[in-house]
Coordinates of C-alpha atoms (C1' of nucleotides) in Angstrom, one line a residue:
Chain O
M1 CA -0.1 0.0 0.1
S2 CA 1.4 3.2 -1.0
K3 CA 0.8 6.4 -3.4
P4 CA 1.0 5.6 -7.2
T5 CA 5.0 6.8 -8.5
E6 CA 5.0 9.8 -10.7
D7 CA 5.9 6.8 -13.5
E8 CA 2.9 4.8 -12.7
L9 CA 0.7 7.8 -13.6
R10 CA 2.5 8.7 -16.8
P11 CA -0.1 7.1 -19.1
F12 CA -2.8 9.3 -17.1
F13 CA -1.2 12.4 -17.7
A14 CA -0.3 11.5 -21.4
T15 CA -4.2 10.9 -21.8
I16 CA -4.7 14.3 -20.5
A17 CA -1.8 15.8 -22.2
A18 CA -3.1 14.7 -25.5
R19 CA -6.3 17.0 -25.2
D20 CA -5.1 19.9 -23.2
T21 CA -2.4 21.6 -21.1
I22 CA -2.9 21.4 -17.3
S23 CA -0.9 23.6 -15.2
D24 CA 1.9 22.3 -12.5
E25 CA -0.6 23.2 -9.8
E26 CA -3.2 21.2 -11.7
H27 CA -1.0 18.5 -12.0
R28 CA 0.0 18.4 -8.2
A29 CA -3.5 18.5 -7.2
L30 CA -4.4 15.4 -9.2
V31 CA -1.2 13.5 -7.8
S32 CA -2.4 14.7 -4.1
A33 CA -5.8 13.4 -4.8
M34 CA -4.6 9.7 -5.5
G35 CA -5.2 7.4 -2.7
D36 CA -3.1 4.3 -2.1
R37 CA -2.2 2.1 -5.2
R38 CA -3.6 -1.6 -5.3
V39 CA -2.7 -4.8 -7.1
I40 CA -5.8 -6.7 -8.1
A41 CA -5.8 -10.3 -9.7
A42 CA -7.2 -10.9 -13.1
G43 CA -10.8 -11.5 -13.2
T44 CA -11.7 -9.4 -10.1
D45 CA -14.7 -7.2 -10.0
I46 CA -13.4 -3.6 -9.3
A47 CA -17.0 -2.2 -8.9
R48 CA -20.5 -3.8 -9.2
E49 CA -23.8 -2.7 -11.0
G50 CA -25.6 -1.2 -8.1
D51 CA -22.8 -0.1 -6.1
R52 CA -22.5 3.4 -4.5
P53 CA -18.4 3.4 -4.8
P54 CA -17.1 6.2 -2.3
V55 CA -14.0 6.6 -4.8
S56 CA -12.9 6.2 -8.6
T57 CA -10.5 4.1 -9.8
L58 CA -7.8 4.7 -12.1
V59 CA -5.7 1.9 -13.9
L60 CA -2.2 2.2 -13.5
S61 CA -1.1 -1.2 -15.3
G62 CA -3.1 -4.0 -17.0
M63 CA -6.4 -4.1 -18.5
T64 CA -10.0 -3.7 -17.4
A65 CA -13.6 -3.8 -18.9
R66 CA -17.0 -2.4 -18.3
Y67 CA -19.9 -5.2 -18.6
S68 CA -23.2 -5.5 -18.3
T69 CA -25.3 -8.9 -18.3
V70 CA -28.4 -10.1 -19.7
E71 CA -31.2 -12.4 -18.9
D72 CA -30.0 -15.4 -20.8
G73 CA -26.4 -15.1 -19.4
G74 CA -25.1 -13.2 -22.1
R75 CA -22.5 -10.6 -21.3
Q76 CA -21.6 -7.4 -23.2
I77 CA -18.4 -5.6 -22.7
T78 CA -19.2 -2.0 -23.3
G79 CA -15.4 -0.5 -22.8
L80 CA -11.9 -1.9 -22.4
H81 CA -9.6 0.4 -20.4
L82 CA -6.0 0.1 -20.1
A83 CA -3.4 2.1 -18.1
G84 CA -4.3 5.8 -17.7
D85 CA -7.7 5.3 -18.0
F86 CA -10.0 6.5 -15.4
V87 CA -12.4 3.5 -15.3
D88 CA -15.2 4.8 -13.0
L89 CA -14.8 8.8 -12.9
H90 CA -18.4 9.0 -14.1
S91 CA -19.4 7.4 -10.6
F92 CA -18.5 10.7 -9.0
P93 CA -21.4 12.6 -10.7
L94 CA -23.6 9.4 -11.2
K95 CA -23.0 8.1 -7.6
I96 CA -24.5 4.8 -8.4
M97 CA -22.9 2.3 -10.7
D98 CA -25.3 1.2 -13.7
H99 CA -22.8 -1.7 -14.9
S100 CA -20.0 -3.6 -13.6
V101 CA -16.0 -3.2 -14.1
A102 CA -13.7 -6.2 -13.7
S103 CA -10.1 -6.4 -14.3
I104 CA -9.2 -8.7 -17.4
S105 CA -5.6 -9.1 -16.6
R106 CA -3.7 -8.7 -13.3
C107 CA -3.8 -4.8 -12.8
T108 CA -2.3 -2.0 -10.6
I109 CA -5.1 0.6 -9.8
A110 CA -5.2 3.6 -7.8
V111 CA -8.2 4.9 -6.1
V112 CA -9.1 8.5 -6.0
P113 CA -11.9 9.6 -3.2
H114 CA -15.0 11.2 -4.3
A115 CA -14.2 13.8 -1.5
E116 CA -11.2 14.7 -3.2
L117 CA -12.8 15.3 -6.9
K118 CA -15.4 17.1 -5.1
H119 CA -12.7 19.5 -3.8
I120 CA -11.2 19.9 -7.3
T121 CA -14.6 21.0 -8.8
E122 CA -14.5 23.5 -5.8
Q123 CA -10.9 24.8 -6.5
F124 CA -10.1 23.9 -10.0
P125 CA -12.5 24.7 -12.6
H126 CA -10.4 24.1 -15.7
L127 CA -9.3 20.9 -14.3
T128 CA -12.7 20.0 -13.6
R129 CA -13.6 20.7 -17.3
V130 CA -10.7 18.4 -18.1
L131 CA -11.8 15.5 -16.0
W132 CA -15.2 16.0 -17.4
L133 CA -13.7 15.6 -21.0
L134 CA -12.2 12.4 -19.9
T135 CA -15.5 11.0 -19.1
L136 CA -16.9 12.2 -22.3
L137 CA -14.5 10.6 -24.4
E138 CA -16.0 7.3 -23.2
G139 CA -19.4 8.1 -24.6
S140 CA -17.7 9.2 -27.7
I141 CA -16.2 5.8 -27.9
H142 CA -19.5 4.3 -27.1
R143 CA -21.2 5.9 -29.7
Q144 CA -18.6 4.6 -32.3
W145 CA -19.3 0.8 -30.9
L146 CA -22.7 1.5 -31.6
V147 CA -22.0 2.7 -35.2
A148 CA -19.9 -0.2 -35.6
K149 CA -22.3 -2.7 -34.1
G150 CA -25.2 -1.4 -35.8
R151 CA -24.0 -0.8 -39.5
L152 CA -20.7 -2.4 -40.1
T153 CA -20.1 -6.4 -40.6
A154 CA -18.4 -8.3 -38.0
D155 CA -15.0 -8.3 -39.9
E156 CA -15.2 -4.4 -39.9
Q157 CA -16.0 -4.1 -36.9
M158 CA -13.3 -6.4 -35.5
A159 CA -10.7 -4.3 -37.4
H160 CA -12.1 -1.0 -36.1
L161 CA -11.7 -2.4 -32.5
F162 CA -7.9 -3.3 -33.0
C163 CA -7.7 0.1 -34.5
E164 CA -9.0 1.9 -31.5
Q165 CA -7.1 -0.3 -29.0
Y166 CA -3.8 0.7 -31.0
V167 CA -4.5 4.2 -31.0
K168 CA -5.5 4.3 -27.2
A169 CA -2.2 2.5 -26.6
G170 CA -0.3 4.9 -28.3
I171 CA -1.9 7.9 -26.7
A172 CA -0.9 6.3 -23.2
G173 CA 2.7 5.9 -24.5
L174 CA 2.2 1.9 -24.4
T175 CA 2.9 1.0 -27.9
E176 CA 6.3 0.1 -29.4
G177 CA 7.1 -0.8 -32.8
G178 CA 3.4 -1.4 -33.7
R179 CA 3.0 -3.6 -30.7
F180 CA 1.1 -3.4 -27.9
A181 CA -0.7 -5.4 -25.1
L182 CA -4.2 -6.8 -25.7
P183 CA -4.6 -9.6 -23.0
L184 CA -8.0 -10.6 -24.1
T185 CA -9.5 -14.0 -24.5
Q186 CA -11.4 -14.6 -27.6
T187 CA -14.6 -15.1 -25.4
Q188 CA -13.7 -11.5 -24.2
L189 CA -13.3 -10.0 -27.8
G190 CA -16.6 -11.4 -28.8
D191 CA -18.5 -10.4 -25.6
A192 CA -16.7 -6.9 -26.8
L193 CA -18.1 -7.0 -30.3
G194 CA -21.4 -8.6 -29.3
L195 CA -20.6 -11.8 -31.0
S196 CA -20.6 -15.5 -30.5
I197 CA -17.4 -17.2 -29.7
V198 CA -17.4 -19.3 -33.0
H199 CA -18.1 -16.4 -35.0
T200 CA -15.5 -14.5 -33.1
N201 CA -12.8 -17.1 -33.9
R202 CA -13.7 -17.5 -37.4
T203 CA -13.7 -13.6 -38.1
L204 CA -10.5 -13.4 -36.3
Q205 CA -8.9 -15.7 -38.8
R206 CA -10.3 -14.1 -41.6
L207 CA -8.5 -10.8 -40.1
R208 CA -5.3 -12.7 -39.4
R209 CA -5.3 -13.9 -43.2
T210 CA -5.3 -10.5 -44.4
R211 CA -1.8 -10.0 -42.8
A212 CA -3.0 -6.7 -41.2
I213 CA -2.3 -7.8 -37.8
E214 CA -0.7 -10.6 -35.6
W215 CA -2.1 -11.3 -32.4
Q216 CA -0.3 -14.0 -29.9
D217 CA 0.1 -14.2 -26.2
G218 CA -1.8 -11.3 -25.6
I219 CA 0.4 -9.0 -27.7
V220 CA -1.1 -7.3 -31.1
Q221 CA 1.5 -6.4 -33.9
I222 CA 0.5 -4.2 -36.6
L223 CA 1.7 -5.4 -39.8
D224 CA -0.3 -3.1 -42.1
W225 CA -2.0 0.0 -40.2
D226 CA -3.3 1.7 -43.7
M227 CA -5.1 -1.6 -44.3
L228 CA -6.4 -2.3 -41.1
Q229 CA -7.7 1.2 -41.0
E230 CA -9.4 0.7 -44.3
L231 CA -11.0 -2.6 -43.1
G232 CA -12.3 -1.2 -40.1
Q233 CA -13.6 2.3 -41.5
F234 CA -11.4 3.5 -38.9
D235 CA -11.3 7.5 -38.5
G236 CA -9.9 8.4 -35.1
S237 CA -11.3 11.9 -35.0
Y238 CA -13.8 10.6 -32.3
L239 CA -11.0 10.2 -29.8
H240 CA -10.6 13.9 -29.6
L241 CA -6.7 14.0 -30.2
E242 CA -6.4 17.7 -30.2
R243 CA -4.9 19.8 -27.5
V244 CA -7.4 22.5 -27.1
P245 CA -8.0 24.6 -23.9
R246 CA -11.1 23.5 -22.5
Chain I
M1 CA -36.1 35.5 -31.1
S2 CA -36.7 35.8 -27.4
K3 CA -35.4 34.3 -24.2
P4 CA -37.3 30.8 -23.8
T5 CA -39.8 31.1 -21.0
E6 CA -40.1 29.5 -17.8
D7 CA -42.7 27.1 -19.4
E8 CA -40.6 26.2 -21.9
L9 CA -37.8 25.4 -19.5
R10 CA -39.8 23.0 -17.5
P11 CA -38.9 19.7 -19.1
F12 CA -35.4 20.6 -18.6
F13 CA -35.5 21.5 -14.9
A14 CA -37.7 18.4 -14.5
T15 CA -35.1 16.4 -15.9
I16 CA -32.5 17.8 -13.5
A17 CA -34.9 17.7 -10.5
A18 CA -35.4 13.9 -11.1
R19 CA -31.5 13.6 -9.9
D20 CA -30.7 16.2 -7.7
T21 CA -31.9 19.7 -6.2
I22 CA -30.6 22.8 -7.2
S23 CA -30.9 26.2 -5.5
D24 CA -32.8 29.1 -6.7
E25 CA -29.7 30.7 -7.2
E26 CA -28.2 27.9 -9.5
H27 CA -31.7 28.2 -11.4
R28 CA -31.1 31.7 -12.2
A29 CA -27.7 30.9 -13.2
L30 CA -29.0 28.5 -15.7
V31 CA -31.9 30.6 -16.8
S32 CA -29.6 33.6 -17.5
A33 CA -27.5 31.6 -19.5
M34 CA -30.0 30.8 -22.1
G35 CA -29.6 32.6 -25.3
D36 CA -32.4 33.3 -27.6
R37 CA -34.8 30.5 -28.7
R38 CA -35.2 29.5 -32.2
V39 CA -37.7 27.4 -34.3
I40 CA -36.3 25.1 -36.9
A41 CA -38.0 23.1 -39.3
A42 CA -37.8 19.0 -39.4
G43 CA -34.9 17.4 -41.0
T44 CA -32.3 20.4 -40.1
D45 CA -29.0 19.8 -39.0
I46 CA -28.4 21.3 -35.5
A47 CA -24.7 20.8 -35.4
R48 CA -22.4 18.5 -37.9
E49 CA -19.6 16.2 -37.2
G50 CA -16.5 18.5 -37.3
D51 CA -18.2 21.5 -35.9
R52 CA -16.7 23.6 -33.2
P53 CA -19.7 25.1 -32.1
P54 CA -19.8 28.0 -29.8
V55 CA -22.8 27.2 -28.1
S56 CA -24.7 24.4 -26.8
T57 CA -28.4 23.3 -27.5
L58 CA -31.2 22.8 -25.4
V59 CA -34.4 21.1 -26.9
L60 CA -37.6 22.8 -25.6
S61 CA -40.1 21.3 -28.0
G62 CA -40.0 18.4 -30.8
M63 CA -37.4 15.4 -31.1
T64 CA -34.0 15.2 -32.5
A65 CA -31.4 12.6 -33.2
R66 CA -27.7 12.2 -33.1
Y67 CA -26.3 10.3 -35.8
S68 CA -23.2 9.1 -37.8
T69 CA -23.0 7.8 -41.3
V70 CA -20.8 5.0 -42.7
E71 CA -18.9 4.5 -45.8
D72 CA -21.8 2.6 -47.8
G73 CA -24.4 5.5 -46.8
G74 CA -25.7 3.5 -43.7
R75 CA -26.9 5.8 -41.0
Q76 CA -26.6 4.9 -37.3
I77 CA -28.9 7.0 -34.8
T78 CA -26.9 7.0 -31.5
G79 CA -29.3 8.9 -29.3
L80 CA -32.7 10.3 -29.4
H81 CA -33.6 13.6 -27.6
L82 CA -36.8 15.5 -26.8
A83 CA -37.7 18.4 -24.8
G84 CA -35.5 19.2 -21.7
D85 CA -32.5 17.4 -23.2
F86 CA -29.4 19.4 -23.7
V87 CA -28.4 17.8 -27.1
D88 CA -25.0 19.0 -27.3
L89 CA -23.7 19.9 -24.2
H90 CA -20.9 17.9 -24.4
S91 CA -19.4 19.9 -27.2
F92 CA -18.5 22.3 -24.4
P93 CA -15.8 20.4 -23.0
L94 CA -15.3 18.4 -26.1
K95 CA -15.1 21.4 -28.5
I96 CA -15.6 19.4 -31.6
M97 CA -18.5 17.5 -32.8
D98 CA -17.5 14.1 -33.6
H99 CA -21.0 13.0 -34.9
S100 CA -24.0 15.1 -36.1
V101 CA -27.3 16.1 -34.4
A102 CA -30.5 16.8 -36.5
S103 CA -34.0 17.9 -35.8
I104 CA -36.6 15.1 -36.5
S105 CA -39.5 16.7 -36.0
R106 CA -40.2 20.7 -35.9
C107 CA -38.2 21.8 -33.0
T108 CA -38.0 24.8 -30.8
I109 CA -34.5 25.2 -29.3
A110 CA -32.5 27.3 -27.1
V111 CA -28.7 27.9 -27.5
V112 CA -26.3 28.7 -24.4
P113 CA -23.0 29.9 -25.4
H114 CA -19.8 28.2 -24.0
A115 CA -18.8 31.3 -22.6
E116 CA -21.8 31.0 -20.2
L117 CA -21.1 27.5 -19.5
K118 CA -17.5 28.2 -18.9
H119 CA -18.6 31.0 -16.1
I120 CA -20.8 28.3 -14.4
T121 CA -18.0 25.9 -13.9
E122 CA -16.0 28.8 -12.2
Q123 CA -18.8 30.1 -10.0
F124 CA -21.1 27.1 -9.4
P125 CA -19.5 24.1 -8.7
H126 CA -22.5 22.0 -7.7
L127 CA -24.3 23.1 -10.7
T128 CA -21.2 21.9 -12.6
R129 CA -21.4 18.6 -11.3
V130 CA -25.1 18.5 -12.3
L131 CA -24.5 19.6 -15.8
W132 CA -21.6 16.7 -15.9
L133 CA -24.1 14.4 -14.7
L134 CA -26.5 15.4 -17.7
T135 CA -23.6 14.5 -20.0
L136 CA -23.1 11.1 -18.5
L137 CA -26.6 10.0 -18.7
E138 CA -25.9 10.0 -22.3
G139 CA -23.1 7.7 -21.9
S140 CA -25.2 5.3 -19.6
I141 CA -27.8 5.0 -22.4
H142 CA -25.4 4.4 -25.0
R143 CA -23.8 1.6 -23.0
Q144 CA -27.6 0.0 -22.7
W145 CA -27.7 0.5 -26.3
L146 CA -25.0 -1.3 -26.9
V147 CA -26.1 -4.1 -24.7
A148 CA -29.4 -4.2 -26.5
K149 CA -27.4 -4.2 -29.8
G150 CA -25.4 -6.6 -28.8
R151 CA -27.2 -9.2 -26.5
L152 CA -30.8 -9.1 -27.6
T153 CA -32.9 -9.7 -30.5
A154 CA -34.7 -7.3 -32.5
D155 CA -37.9 -7.7 -30.9
E156 CA -36.4 -7.1 -27.5
Q157 CA -34.5 -4.3 -28.6
M158 CA -37.4 -2.3 -30.1
A159 CA -39.3 -3.2 -26.9
H160 CA -36.6 -1.7 -24.6
L161 CA -36.5 1.6 -27.0
F162 CA -40.1 2.2 -26.3
C163 CA -39.6 1.7 -22.7
E164 CA -36.7 4.0 -22.5
Q165 CA -38.8 6.7 -24.6
Y166 CA -41.5 6.3 -22.5
V167 CA -39.7 6.8 -19.4
K168 CA -37.7 9.7 -20.5
A169 CA -40.8 11.5 -21.9
G170 CA -42.5 11.0 -18.4
I171 CA -39.6 12.4 -16.7
A172 CA -39.7 15.6 -18.6
G173 CA -43.5 15.6 -18.0
L174 CA -44.4 14.7 -21.5
T175 CA -46.6 11.8 -20.8
E176 CA -50.2 11.7 -20.3
G177 CA -52.3 8.7 -19.8
G178 CA -49.7 6.5 -20.8
R179 CA -49.3 8.3 -24.3
F180 CA -46.3 10.2 -25.8
A181 CA -44.9 11.5 -29.0
L182 CA -42.6 9.6 -30.8
P183 CA -42.6 11.4 -34.1
L184 CA -40.2 8.9 -36.0
T185 CA -40.7 7.3 -39.5
Q186 CA -39.9 3.4 -39.4
T187 CA -36.8 4.3 -41.4
Q188 CA -35.6 6.4 -38.4
L189 CA -36.5 3.9 -36.0
G190 CA -34.5 1.2 -37.9
D191 CA -31.6 3.5 -37.7
A192 CA -31.7 3.8 -34.4
L193 CA -31.9 0.1 -33.8
G194 CA -29.5 -0.6 -36.2
L195 CA -31.9 -2.6 -38.2
S196 CA -33.1 -2.8 -42.0
I197 CA -36.2 -1.0 -42.8
V198 CA -37.8 -4.2 -43.9
H199 CA -37.0 -5.9 -40.7
T200 CA -37.8 -3.0 -38.6
N201 CA -41.1 -2.9 -40.0
R202 CA -42.1 -6.7 -39.5
T203 CA -40.4 -6.1 -35.9
L204 CA -42.9 -3.5 -35.2
Q205 CA -45.9 -5.5 -36.5
R206 CA -45.0 -8.2 -34.3
L207 CA -44.6 -5.9 -31.2
R208 CA -48.3 -4.3 -32.3
R209 CA -49.7 -7.8 -32.2
T210 CA -48.5 -8.4 -28.6
R211 CA -50.9 -5.5 -27.7
A212 CA -48.3 -3.9 -25.7
I213 CA -48.3 -0.5 -27.4
E214 CA -49.9 1.1 -30.2
W215 CA -48.3 3.8 -32.3
Q216 CA -50.0 6.1 -34.9
D217 CA -49.3 9.6 -36.1
G218 CA -46.1 9.7 -34.2
I219 CA -47.9 8.9 -31.0
V220 CA -47.4 5.8 -28.8
Q221 CA -49.9 4.4 -26.5
I222 CA -48.5 2.1 -23.8
L223 CA -51.3 -0.6 -23.4
D224 CA -49.4 -3.1 -21.3
W225 CA -46.3 -1.6 -19.5
D226 CA -45.4 -4.6 -17.8
M227 CA -45.3 -6.8 -20.7
L228 CA -43.5 -4.2 -22.8
Q229 CA -40.9 -4.1 -19.7
E230 CA -40.6 -7.7 -19.8
L231 CA -40.2 -8.0 -23.7
G232 CA -37.6 -5.7 -23.6
Q233 CA -35.7 -6.9 -20.5
F234 CA -36.3 -3.2 -19.2
D235 CA -34.5 -2.0 -16.0
G236 CA -34.6 1.8 -15.9
S237 CA -32.1 2.0 -13.1
Y238 CA -29.4 3.1 -15.9
L239 CA -31.3 6.3 -16.2
H240 CA -30.4 7.2 -12.5
L241 CA -33.7 8.3 -11.3
E242 CA -32.7 9.1 -7.9
R243 CA -32.6 12.3 -6.0
V244 CA -28.9 12.4 -4.5
P245 CA -26.7 15.1 -4.0
R246 CA -24.1 15.4 -6.4
Chain X
dC1 C1' -1.7 -37.7 -15.1
dG2 C1' -6.7 -36.1 -14.9
dG3 C1' -9.2 -31.6 -15.1
dT4 C1' -9.8 -27.1 -16.9
dT5 C1' -10.1 -23.5 -20.0
dA6 C1' -9.0 -21.7 -24.6
dA7 C1' -9.0 -22.1 -29.6
dT8 C1' -10.7 -24.3 -33.2
dT9 C1' -13.8 -27.1 -36.7
dG10 C1' -18.0 -29.0 -38.9
dA11 C1' -22.6 -29.0 -39.6
dC12 C1' -26.9 -27.2 -39.6
dC13 C1' -30.1 -23.4 -38.5
dC14 C1' -32.7 -19.0 -38.3
dA15 C1' -32.8 -13.9 -37.9
dC16 C1' -32.0 -10.5 -40.4
dT17 C1' -30.9 -8.4 -45.3
dT18 C1' -31.5 -7.5 -49.8
dC19 C1' -34.3 -7.2 -53.7
dA20 C1' -38.2 -6.3 -55.7
dA21 C1' -42.7 -4.7 -56.0
dG22 C1' -47.3 -2.4 -54.7
dC23 C1' -50.2 0.6 -52.2
dG24 C1' -51.9 5.2 -50.2
dC25 C1' -51.3 9.6 -49.4
dG26 C1' -50.3 14.7 -49.7
dG27 C1' -48.1 18.0 -52.5
dT28 C1' -47.5 20.1 -57.0
dG29 C1' -47.3 21.8 -61.6
dG30 C1' -49.5 22.2 -66.0
Chain N
dC1 C1' -58.7 19.0 -61.8
dC2 C1' -55.9 15.7 -62.4
dA3 C1' -51.7 13.4 -63.7
dC4 C1' -47.6 12.7 -61.7
dC5 C1' -44.3 12.0 -58.3
dG6 C1' -42.0 11.1 -53.8
dC7 C1' -42.5 9.2 -49.4
dG8 C1' -43.6 6.1 -45.8
dC9 C1' -45.4 1.7 -45.2
dT10 C1' -46.3 -3.0 -46.5
dT11 C1' -45.4 -7.6 -48.2
dG12 C1' -42.8 -11.5 -50.9
dA13 C1' -39.3 -14.0 -51.9
dA14 C1' -34.7 -15.3 -51.7
dG15 C1' -30.0 -15.1 -50.0
dT16 C1' -26.7 -14.9 -46.0
dG17 C1' -24.1 -13.5 -42.0
dG18 C1' -23.9 -15.0 -37.7
dG19 C1' -25.8 -18.3 -34.0
dT20 C1' -26.0 -22.7 -31.9
dC21 C1' -24.9 -27.3 -31.1
dA22 C1' -21.1 -30.5 -30.5
dA23 C1' -16.7 -32.3 -30.6
dT24 C1' -11.9 -32.3 -31.0
dT25 C1' -7.0 -30.3 -29.9
dA26 C1' -3.5 -28.0 -27.1
dA27 C1' -1.7 -25.7 -23.4
dC28 C1' -1.6 -25.1 -18.8
dC29 C1' -1.7 -26.7 -13.8
dG30 C1' -1.7 -28.6 -9.5

DNA sequence: CGGTTAATTGACCCACTTCAAGCGCGGTGG
DNA sequence: CCACCGCGCTTGAAGTGGGTCAATTAACCG
């Protein structure tokens, strides 16, 4: 149990820096709002539907997913989160979780008490707008997933997801030579795409056969970014990668 | 051209009041932030993808939709908005529109300059959290649509959408005797559900045959709420209808 | 070395799409 | 006044993308 190091917080500040500049004072305010870091095993629920968490969770390393389940036992993953993502920052204004968040791999997380966030909204209006922005990026990604699920084929949708994860990892500084970690099982990938396992497997085989990507042992290697982007009709502008004063 | 009346703003304040209580001072701050009201014809774009709107738009009457288009010309509606909805409040922190918003029926709208919203974030931290909350409800609804699209059948999904629209209209005070306005064409309904027109039509016929709803001339009449809710596996908790201090 | 979980494959089925056509209605221009 | 058009809705028929069921293999693990 200890505060997260500046190094562990780098992906977080990188995701902010990709959209706006914050002052040293704002930076310090965020750092001092952090509670202790914690390591959690793969497959652990971080927050559950119906919870009223007194803290929000920042991912320092590893991958998490938000998901909901339906009556017949089906599961839909509605978001994938890596280091730098404030997975349930929205529980600060919303108060009650309307879905669950779980670790997918072993993760390091830091929690930020809602009382600290409240203090930020009272003392740092610009920083508040930046945090607000972070929660809205989520919504933007949700919309893109909706478009993909509603109007693209499974092949296009899967390519789109790989594009998105690659760009997101890049922002957080977690790519190297076109490689990044995607420690998902095919079942989980299918739950994110809203596809059956069988079809997920076959779609993935087709995608691999295009030689646009490789994916082994939880590591994706981009082989042909242009092709992948075209396959997925990917246009990253919904990720709002412009440094604009907010 | 004139400021919106208190009467026109009632649905807006009702959507807030369903989640939190705001002070008279906060109420006045919102009212005074409003710019002139405007009437726009059906089928008009209010904001377009790529725009950098200097204002956010509040719907006073009528229905609007947010949508994106894909390469083959397909359109996906990612949200439906009625009186009381702040359709592009998220453009305040995000700055750039990542999708378009259009009027579906003839609408009355009011615009709120971003400068006014900025002022609110500087002077009214609690009100800021409430506005933040409003933008997060959007995300919550997006997630629910994702779950429906990914894991429910077309019949379930359509029933779910009718449930959601009914509850949302109720919050805004726009229902009466189980009736509310839903001035969509079947094509638009299909675009919201991510279905073809033909299948939308047939799914709607099946739904009508259950006698859970009637839908004529843009007016929905709920006939059997329990059945509709069950058909759509609808649980409204994602709409966050709890008055909780934020 | 048995047990479990992830990935894979085959076979069959059905929910949803696409293509095509027809109908009713309101609007419009000659 | 009517012929014509476009749009929204509806229906039929045929095709297909993706689901379900079932079984096999491979890797890991205690």
